[in-house]
PDB file of C-alpha atoms in Angstrom:
ATOM      1  CA  MET A  17     -16.656 -31.198  -4.402  1.00 46.00           C
ATOM      2  CA  THR A  18     -20.179 -32.548  -3.530  1.00 49.00           C
ATOM      3  CA  ASP A  19     -23.400 -31.035  -5.290  1.00 49.00           C
ATOM      4  CA  HIS A  20     -24.404 -29.589  -1.985  1.00 52.00           C
ATOM      5  CA  ALA A  21     -21.105 -27.598  -1.503  1.00 55.00           C
ATOM      6  CA  ALA A  22     -21.321 -26.598  -5.084  1.00 60.00           C
ATOM      7  CA  SER A  23     -24.888 -25.128  -4.304  1.00 64.00           C
ATOM      8  CA  ARG A  24     -23.584 -22.906  -1.799  1.00 80.00           C
ATOM      9  CA  ARG A  25     -21.288 -21.119  -4.358  1.00 91.00           C
ATOM     10  CA  PRO A  26     -22.725 -17.602  -5.235  1.00 93.00           C
ATOM     11  CA  VAL A  27     -24.575 -17.036  -8.420  1.00 94.00           C
ATOM     12  CA  GLN A  28     -24.754 -13.057  -7.798  1.00 96.00           C
ATOM     13  CA  ALA A  29     -22.384 -10.228  -7.263  1.00 96.00           C
ATOM     14  CA  VAL A  30     -21.988  -6.743  -6.677  1.00 95.00           C
ATOM     15  CA  VAL A  31     -19.535  -4.514  -8.731  1.00 93.00           C
ATOM     16  CA  LEU A  32     -18.652  -1.202  -7.092  1.00 88.00           C
ATOM     17  CA  ALA A  33     -18.188   1.123 -10.067  1.00 81.00           C
ATOM     18  CA  GLY A  34     -18.672   4.469  -8.429  1.00 70.00           C
ATOM     19  CA  GLY A  35     -15.324   6.041  -7.980  1.00 67.00           C
ATOM     20  CA  GLN A  36     -14.241   9.499  -9.357  1.00 64.00           C
ATOM     21  CA  GLY A  37     -10.910   7.858 -10.896  1.00 57.00           C
ATOM     22  CA  SER A  38      -9.060  11.057 -10.464  1.00 62.00           C
ATOM     23  CA  ARG A  39      -5.830   9.586 -10.654  1.00 61.00           C
ATOM     24  CA  LEU A  40      -6.728   8.080 -14.187  1.00 57.00           C
ATOM     25  CA  ARG A  41      -7.429  11.577 -15.705  1.00 68.00           C
ATOM     26  CA  PRO A  42      -7.971  12.378 -18.554  1.00 57.00           C
ATOM     27  CA  TYR A  43      -9.256   8.976 -19.320  1.00 58.00           C
ATOM     28  CA  THR A  44     -11.923   9.572 -16.547  1.00 56.00           C
ATOM     29  CA  ASP A  45     -12.927  12.969 -17.953  1.00 61.00           C
ATOM     30  CA  ASP A  46     -15.991  11.638 -19.925  1.00 63.00           C
ATOM     31  CA  ARG A  47     -16.499   8.262 -18.535  1.00 67.00           C
ATOM     32  CA  PRO A  48     -16.112   6.351 -14.995  1.00 68.00           C
ATOM     33  CA  LYS A  49     -13.218   4.290 -14.168  1.00 74.00           C
ATOM     34  CA  PRO A  50     -14.525   0.972 -14.738  1.00 81.00           C
ATOM     35  CA  MET A  51     -15.535   2.221 -18.560  1.00 82.00           C
ATOM     36  CA  VAL A  52     -11.943   2.905 -19.505  1.00 76.00           C
ATOM     37  CA  GLU A  53     -10.552   0.379 -22.015  1.00 78.00           C
ATOM     38  CA  ILE A  54      -7.650  -1.956 -21.515  1.00 74.00           C
ATOM     39  CA  PRO A  55      -5.221  -0.841 -24.390  1.00 71.00           C
ATOM     40  CA  GLY A  56      -5.210  -3.379 -27.242  1.00 71.00           C
ATOM     41  CA  THR A  57      -8.633  -5.180 -26.107  1.00 74.00           C
ATOM     42  CA  GLY A  58     -11.434  -2.676 -27.417  1.00 78.00           C
ATOM     43  CA  THR A  59     -13.134  -3.828 -24.073  1.00 80.00           C
ATOM     44  CA  PRO A  60     -13.704  -1.467 -20.627  1.00 84.00           C
ATOM     45  CA  ILE A  61     -12.478  -3.081 -17.432  1.00 84.00           C
ATOM     46  CA  ILE A  62     -16.008  -3.678 -16.486  1.00 87.00           C
ATOM     47  CA  GLY A  63     -16.656  -5.736 -19.400  1.00 89.00           C
ATOM     48  CA  HIS A  64     -13.671  -8.235 -18.578  1.00 87.00           C
ATOM     49  CA  GLN A  65     -15.213  -8.449 -14.905  1.00 91.00           C
ATOM     50  CA  LEU A  66     -18.647  -9.505 -16.260  1.00 93.00           C
ATOM     51  CA  ALA A  67     -17.173 -12.046 -18.310  1.00 92.00           C
ATOM     52  CA  TRP A  68     -15.011 -13.365 -15.838  1.00 92.00           C
ATOM     53  CA  LEU A  69     -18.207 -13.439 -13.283  1.00 95.00           C
ATOM     54  CA  ALA A  70     -20.250 -15.185 -15.679  1.00 95.00           C
ATOM     55  CA  ASP A  71     -17.439 -17.742 -16.584  1.00 94.00           C
ATOM     56  CA  GLU A  72     -17.397 -18.258 -12.699  1.00 94.00           C
ATOM     57  CA  GLY A  73     -21.071 -19.117 -12.485  1.00 94.00           C
ATOM     58  CA  VAL A  74     -22.588 -15.880 -12.038  1.00 95.00           C
ATOM     59  CA  THR A  75     -26.027 -15.085 -13.449  1.00 95.00           C
ATOM     60  CA  ASP A  76     -26.985 -11.860 -11.957  1.00 96.00           C
ATOM     61  CA  VAL A  77     -24.872  -8.769 -11.158  1.00 95.00           C
ATOM     62  CA  VAL A  78     -25.827  -5.486  -9.483  1.00 95.00           C
ATOM     63  CA  VAL A  79     -23.637  -2.506 -10.667  1.00 91.00           C
ATOM     64  CA  SER A  80     -23.214   0.219  -7.987  1.00 89.00           C
ATOM     65  CA  CYS A  81     -22.672   3.425 -10.348  1.00 83.00           C
ATOM     66  CA  GLY A  82     -21.811   7.286  -9.265  1.00 77.00           C
ATOM     67  CA  HIS A  83     -19.427   9.271 -11.388  1.00 74.00           C
ATOM     68  CA  LEU A  84     -20.900   9.631 -15.051  1.00 76.00           C
ATOM     69  CA  ALA A  85     -23.162   6.931 -14.008  1.00 78.00           C
ATOM     70  CA  GLU A  86     -25.058   7.499 -17.375  1.00 83.00           C
ATOM     71  CA  VAL A  87     -22.139   6.726 -19.379  1.00 83.00           C
ATOM     72  CA  LEU A  88     -21.610   3.309 -17.750  1.00 84.00           C
ATOM     73  CA  GLN A  89     -25.383   2.742 -17.985  1.00 88.00           C
ATOM     74  CA  GLN A  90     -25.827   3.341 -21.605  1.00 87.00           C
ATOM     75  CA  TRP A  91     -22.707   0.932 -22.318  1.00 85.00           C
ATOM     76  CA  LEU A  92     -24.701  -1.726 -20.202  1.00 88.00           C
ATOM     77  CA  ASP A  93     -27.875  -1.166 -22.131  1.00 88.00           C
ATOM     78  CA  THR A  94     -26.131  -1.835 -25.583  1.00 89.00           C
ATOM     79  CA  ALA A  95     -23.543  -4.442 -25.013  1.00 87.00           C
ATOM     80  CA  ASP A  96     -23.872  -7.978 -25.305  1.00 88.00           C
ATOM     81  CA  LEU A  97     -23.651  -9.149 -21.745  1.00 88.00           C
ATOM     82  CA  PRO A  98     -23.226 -12.854 -20.604  1.00 89.00           C
ATOM     83  CA  LEU A  99     -25.238 -12.216 -17.540  1.00 91.00           C
ATOM     84  CA  SER A 100     -28.122 -10.185 -16.169  1.00 92.00           C
ATOM     85  CA  VAL A 101     -27.187  -6.588 -14.876  1.00 92.00           C
ATOM     86  CA  THR A 102     -29.086  -4.264 -12.633  1.00 91.00           C
ATOM     87  CA  THR A 103     -27.705  -0.837 -11.923  1.00 90.00           C
ATOM     88  CA  VAL A 104     -28.066   1.174  -8.958  1.00 92.00           C
ATOM     89  CA  VAL A 105     -27.157   4.967  -8.226  1.00 90.00           C
ATOM     90  CA  GLU A 106     -26.818   6.405  -4.528  1.00 81.00           C
ATOM     91  CA  THR A 107     -29.026   9.551  -4.474  1.00 78.00           C
ATOM     92  CA  GLU A 108     -26.485  10.720  -1.753  1.00 79.00           C
ATOM     93  CA  PRO A 109     -22.838   9.807  -0.823  1.00 78.00           C
ATOM     94  CA  LEU A 110     -23.205   6.669   1.681  1.00 83.00           C
ATOM     95  CA  GLY A 111     -19.691   5.697   1.678  1.00 84.00           C
ATOM     96  CA  ARG A 112     -18.137   2.481   0.850  1.00 85.00           C
ATOM     97  CA  GLY A 113     -19.913   0.470   3.214  1.00 90.00           C
ATOM     98  CA  GLY A 114     -23.099   2.314   2.691  1.00 89.00           C
ATOM     99  CA  GLY A 115     -22.921   1.923  -0.846  1.00 88.00           C
ATOM    100  CA  LEU A 116     -22.179  -1.789  -0.562  1.00 92.00           C
ATOM    101  CA  LYS A 117     -25.549  -2.235   1.678  1.00 92.00           C
ATOM    102  CA  TYR A 118     -27.476  -0.378  -0.678  1.00 93.00           C
ATOM    103  CA  ALA A 119     -26.170  -2.444  -3.898  1.00 94.00           C
ATOM    104  CA  ALA A 120     -26.634  -5.521  -2.141  1.00 95.00           C
ATOM    105  CA  ALA A 121     -30.324  -4.931  -1.195  1.00 94.00           C
ATOM    106  CA  HIS A 122     -30.944  -5.123  -4.775  1.00 95.00           C
ATOM    107  CA  LEU A 123     -29.495  -8.633  -5.365  1.00 95.00           C
ATOM    108  CA  PRO A 124     -32.153 -11.111  -6.436  1.00 94.00           C
ATOM    109  CA  HIS A 125     -31.400 -13.720  -3.591  1.00 94.00           C
ATOM    110  CA  PRO A 126     -31.088 -12.287  -0.217  1.00 91.00           C
ATOM    111  CA  ASP A 127     -30.928 -15.515   1.462  1.00 92.00           C
ATOM    112  CA  ARG A 128     -27.720 -16.684  -0.498  1.00 95.00           C
ATOM    113  CA  PRO A 129     -24.147 -15.799  -0.438  1.00 96.00           C
ATOM    114  CA  TRP A 130     -23.001 -13.228  -3.034  1.00 97.00           C
ATOM    115  CA  TYR A 131     -19.399 -12.053  -4.575  1.00 97.00           C
ATOM    116  CA  ALA A 132     -18.171  -8.323  -4.693  1.00 95.00           C
ATOM    117  CA  THR A 133     -15.558  -6.857  -6.667  1.00 93.00           C
ATOM    118  CA  ASN A 134     -13.982  -3.142  -6.814  1.00 89.00           C
ATOM    119  CA  GLY A 135     -14.722  -1.723 -10.350  1.00 84.00           C
ATOM    120  CA  ASP A 136     -10.893  -1.104 -10.981  1.00 85.00           C
ATOM    121  CA  ILE A 137      -9.774  -4.823 -10.583  1.00 86.00           C
ATOM    122  CA  TRP A 138      -8.731  -6.798 -13.469  1.00 85.00           C
ATOM    123  CA  THR A 139      -8.162  -9.953 -12.594  1.00 88.00           C
ATOM    124  CA  ARG A 140      -8.480 -13.979 -13.426  1.00 89.00           C
ATOM    125  CA  PHE A 141      -8.459 -16.843 -10.771  1.00 92.00           C
ATOM    126  CA  SER A 142     -11.169 -19.274  -9.547  1.00 94.00           C
ATOM    127  CA  LEU A 143     -13.940 -17.848  -7.566  1.00 95.00           C
ATOM    128  CA  ARG A 144     -15.285 -21.091  -7.159  1.00 96.00           C
ATOM    129  CA  ASP A 145     -12.550 -22.136  -5.201  1.00 96.00           C
ATOM    130  CA  MET A 146     -12.669 -19.001  -3.493  1.00 96.00           C
ATOM    131  CA  ALA A 147     -16.355 -19.727  -2.645  1.00 96.00           C
ATOM    132  CA  ASP A 148     -15.401 -23.167  -1.393  1.00 96.00           C
ATOM    133  CA  PHE A 149     -12.458 -21.722   0.746  1.00 96.00           C
ATOM    134  CA  HIS A 150     -15.202 -19.438   2.194  1.00 96.00           C
ATOM    135  CA  ALA A 151     -17.960 -22.222   2.924  1.00 94.00           C
ATOM    136  CA  GLU A 152     -15.151 -24.629   4.386  1.00 95.00           C
ATOM    137  CA  ARG A 153     -14.170 -21.778   6.737  1.00 94.00           C
ATOM    138  CA  ASP A 154     -17.722 -20.943   7.798  1.00 93.00           C
ATOM    139  CA  ALA A 155     -16.571 -17.223   7.275  1.00 95.00           C
ATOM    140  CA  VAL A 156     -19.174 -14.352   7.202  1.00 96.00           C
ATOM    141  CA  ALA A 157     -16.683 -12.577   4.731  1.00 96.00           C
ATOM    142  CA  THR A 158     -13.806 -13.696   2.558  1.00 97.00           C
ATOM    143  CA  LEU A 159     -11.250 -11.384   0.991  1.00 96.00           C
ATOM    144  CA  ALA A 160      -9.112 -12.308  -1.875  1.00 96.00           C
ATOM    145  CA  LEU A 161      -5.313 -11.650  -1.140  1.00 95.00           C
ATOM    146  CA  ALA A 162      -2.641 -10.475  -3.462  1.00 91.00           C
ATOM    147  CA  ARG A 163       0.878  -9.934  -3.451  1.00 87.00           C
ATOM    148  CA  PRO A 164       1.228  -6.854  -5.947  1.00 79.00           C
ATOM    149  CA  ARG A 165       4.674  -6.344  -7.505  1.00 77.00           C
ATOM    150  CA  LEU A 166       6.611  -3.232  -6.103  1.00 78.00           C
ATOM    151  CA  PRO A 167       6.830  -0.338  -8.818  1.00 76.00           C
ATOM    152  CA  TRP A 168      10.462  -0.248  -7.880  1.00 83.00           C
ATOM    153  CA  GLY A 169      13.645  -2.634  -8.312  1.00 86.00           C
ATOM    154  CA  ALA A 170      15.037  -4.000  -5.197  1.00 89.00           C
ATOM    155  CA  VAL A 171      18.454  -5.177  -3.928  1.00 92.00           C
ATOM    156  CA  GLN A 172      19.666  -8.085  -2.087  1.00 91.00           C
ATOM    157  CA  THR A 173      22.392  -7.644   0.480  1.00 93.00           C
ATOM    158  CA  ASP A 174      24.767 -10.163   2.493  1.00 90.00           C
ATOM    159  CA  GLY A 175      25.411  -9.763   6.226  1.00 86.00           C
ATOM    160  CA  PHE A 176      28.437  -7.650   5.632  1.00 89.00           C
ATOM    161  CA  GLY A 177      26.118  -4.923   3.614  1.00 88.00           C
ATOM    162  CA  ARG A 178      27.421  -6.139   0.259  1.00 89.00           C
ATOM    163  CA  ILE A 179      25.197  -5.988  -2.473  1.00 92.00           C
ATOM    164  CA  THR A 180      24.898  -9.311  -4.285  1.00 93.00           C
ATOM    165  CA  ASP A 181      21.705  -8.951  -6.609  1.00 92.00           C
ATOM    166  CA  PHE A 182      19.332  -6.818  -8.248  1.00 91.00           C
ATOM    167  CA  ILE A 183      15.623  -7.720  -8.643  1.00 89.00           C
ATOM    168  CA  GLU A 184      13.294  -5.995 -10.943  1.00 85.00           C
ATOM    169  CA  ALA A 185       9.906  -5.241  -9.611  1.00 80.00           C
ATOM    170  CA  PRO A 186       9.558  -7.993  -7.143  1.00 80.00           C
ATOM    171  CA  PRO A 187       6.488  -9.148  -5.502  1.00 79.00           C
ATOM    172  CA  SER A 188       5.708  -7.560  -2.133  1.00 80.00           C
ATOM    173  CA  THR A 189       6.504  -9.509   0.982  1.00 81.00           C
ATOM    174  CA  PHE A 190       2.918  -8.739   2.401  1.00 87.00           C
ATOM    175  CA  GLU A 191      -0.514  -9.883   1.174  1.00 90.00           C
ATOM    176  CA  ILE A 192      -3.022  -7.081   0.530  1.00 88.00           C
ATOM    177  CA  ASN A 193      -6.634  -6.860   0.010  1.00 91.00           C
ATOM    178  CA  ALA A 194      -7.249  -7.712  -3.655  1.00 92.00           C
ATOM    179  CA  GLY A 195     -10.614  -5.930  -3.869  1.00 92.00           C
ATOM    180  CA  VAL A 196     -12.356  -9.312  -4.642  1.00 95.00           C
ATOM    181  CA  TYR A 197     -14.863 -10.658  -2.015  1.00 96.00           C
ATOM    182  CA  VAL A 198     -17.200 -13.562  -1.106  1.00 97.00           C
ATOM    183  CA  PHE A 199     -19.937 -12.804   1.603  1.00 97.00           C
ATOM    184  CA  SER A 200     -22.440 -14.785   3.190  1.00 95.00           C
ATOM    185  CA  SER A 201     -25.888 -13.995   3.222  1.00 92.00           C
ATOM    186  CA  GLY A 202     -26.021 -12.177   6.797  1.00 92.00           C
ATOM    187  CA  PHE A 203     -23.119  -9.955   5.822  1.00 95.00           C
ATOM    188  CA  ALA A 204     -25.190  -7.124   4.392  1.00 93.00           C
ATOM    189  CA  ALA A 205     -27.043  -6.684   7.774  1.00 94.00           C
ATOM    190  CA  MET A 206     -23.853  -6.063   9.651  1.00 94.00           C
ATOM    191  CA  LEU A 207     -22.719  -3.024   6.874  1.00 93.00           C
ATOM    192  CA  PRO A 208     -23.184   0.397   8.168  1.00 90.00           C
ATOM    193  CA  GLU A 209     -25.872   2.728   6.688  1.00 88.00           C
ATOM    194  CA  ARG A 210     -23.154   5.169   5.924  1.00 88.00           C
ATOM    195  CA  GLY A 211     -19.433   4.792   6.365  1.00 82.00           C
ATOM    196  CA  ASP A 212     -16.448   2.439   5.764  1.00 88.00           C
ATOM    197  CA  HIS A 213     -17.222  -1.172   6.296  1.00 91.00           C
ATOM    198  CA  GLU A 214     -13.309  -1.487   6.233  1.00 89.00           C
ATOM    199  CA  ARG A 215     -12.991   0.309   9.395  1.00 90.00           C
ATOM    200  CA  THR A 216     -15.998  -1.120  11.097  1.00 91.00           C
ATOM    201  CA  THR A 217     -17.485  -4.273   9.805  1.00 93.00           C
ATOM    202  CA  PHE A 218     -14.190  -6.041   8.568  1.00 94.00           C
ATOM    203  CA  PRO A 219     -12.257  -5.321  12.005  1.00 95.00           C
ATOM    204  CA  ARG A 220     -14.887  -6.595  14.166  1.00 94.00           C
ATOM    205  CA  LEU A 221     -15.729  -9.854  11.994  1.00 95.00           C
ATOM    206  CA  ALA A 222     -11.564 -10.126  12.335  1.00 95.00           C
ATOM    207  CA  ARG A 223     -11.800  -9.979  16.172  1.00 95.00           C
ATOM    208  CA  GLU A 224     -14.374 -12.701  16.042  1.00 95.00           C
ATOM    209  CA  ARG A 225     -12.395 -14.796  13.799  1.00 95.00           C
ATOM    210  CA  ARG A 226     -15.155 -14.893  11.224  1.00 95.00           C
ATOM    211  CA  LEU A 227     -13.314 -12.954   8.339  1.00 96.00           C
ATOM    212  CA  SER A 228     -11.015 -15.041   6.245  1.00 96.00           C
ATOM    213  CA  GLY A 229      -8.394 -14.407   3.422  1.00 96.00           C
ATOM    214  CA  PHE A 230      -8.163 -16.467   0.329  1.00 97.00           C
ATOM    215  CA  PRO A 231      -4.478 -15.940  -1.338  1.00 95.00           C
ATOM    216  CA  ILE A 232      -4.902 -15.696  -5.059  1.00 93.00           C
ATOM    217  CA  PRO A 233      -3.129 -18.770  -6.249  1.00 91.00           C
ATOM    218  CA  LEU A 234       0.317 -18.186  -7.580  1.00 84.00           C
ATOM    219  CA  GLY A 235       0.538 -17.175 -11.441  1.00 81.00           C
ATOM    220  CA  SER A 236      -3.034 -16.003 -11.263  1.00 84.00           C
ATOM    221  CA  TYR A 237      -3.427 -12.644 -13.078  1.00 84.00           C
ATOM    222  CA  TRP A 238      -4.394  -9.691 -10.825  1.00 85.00           C
ATOM    223  CA  ARG A 239      -4.000  -5.785 -11.392  1.00 80.00           C
ATOM    224  CA  ALA A 240      -5.897  -2.778  -9.904  1.00 77.00           C
ATOM    225  CA  ILE A 241      -6.120  -0.113 -12.616  1.00 76.00           C
ATOM    226  CA  ASP A 242      -5.636   3.034 -10.696  1.00 69.00           C
ATOM    227  CA  THR A 243      -3.342   5.101 -12.771  1.00 72.00           C
ATOM    228  CA  ALA A 244      -2.425   5.675 -16.659  1.00 66.00           C
ATOM    229  CA  LYS A 245       0.701   3.572 -16.020  1.00 71.00           C
ATOM    230  CA  ASP A 246      -1.440   0.706 -14.881  1.00 72.00           C
ATOM    231  CA  LEU A 247      -3.266   0.818 -18.022  1.00 69.00           C
ATOM    232  CA  THR A 248       0.303   0.612 -19.915  1.00 71.00           C
ATOM    233  CA  GLU A 249       1.110  -2.410 -17.736  1.00 74.00           C
ATOM    234  CA  ALA A 250      -1.882  -4.178 -18.133  1.00 72.00           C
ATOM    235  CA  ALA A 251      -1.772  -4.116 -22.006  1.00 69.00           C
ATOM    236  CA  ARG A 252       1.866  -4.896 -21.800  1.00 74.00           C
ATOM    237  CA  GLU A 253       1.112  -8.014 -19.367  1.00 70.00           C
ATOM    238  CA  LEU A 254      -1.655  -9.014 -21.671  1.00 67.00           C
ATOM    239  CA  GLU A 255       0.380  -9.039 -24.801  1.00 64.00           C
ATOM    240  CA  ALA A 256       3.001 -11.309 -22.651  1.00 64.00           C
ATOM    241  CA  LEU A 257       0.286 -13.658 -21.582  1.00 59.00           C
ATOM    242  CA  SER A 258      -1.181 -14.097 -25.140  1.00 56.00           C
ATOM    243  CA  GLY A 259       2.298 -14.683 -26.449  1.00 52.00           C
ATOM    244  CA  ARG A 260       2.943 -17.971 -24.232  1.00 49.00           C
TER     245      ARG A 260
END
């Protein structure tokens, strides 16, 4: 990779941390979802995210707060963080697209590309590779794509309808939006002032062939922390990874 290509990699990011986290109650009764700790780590989800972003060359992060924002802000103020963090709070609901646009307006380098991640994603893969993928395709926006494991076991059958095998929690055959993004500098101007960019901006860019998808490499860790079961599974998976 040339020095010029490396210079196009983002050094700034937005973390969307304003969700209610209602499906994670009672954990979210007194804290926002990104402040829920992964069992066994002693670190909240956002702590893992900020460490990952710093490892990938990010120096400045804007955290978009909402539900119980003061709890998250207090932790950020007292934590020993590996990068510079600014928080913003919406004074009125703007929707996902409007909230992203509002947060992006506080990035320190408006003329440079940026990463974004949902505040409930715990993952590890090379953002540098994703940024290079984005630049090579001259995309306006790039979504990380994951194949999550299904929460059920599956069966295989032969042509006669006989069951030939059982597969525990197989990966999905479909790729999904993994909640991690690379955006070019002009993307923020395309976001709605209010509303959902996934129903407006993303479909428009897809029609124009300016939206790309980066498959998270096989073997990389990815999980959305949405329910108490996800917390339990994440702790179990972390223990398995550390025992390798």
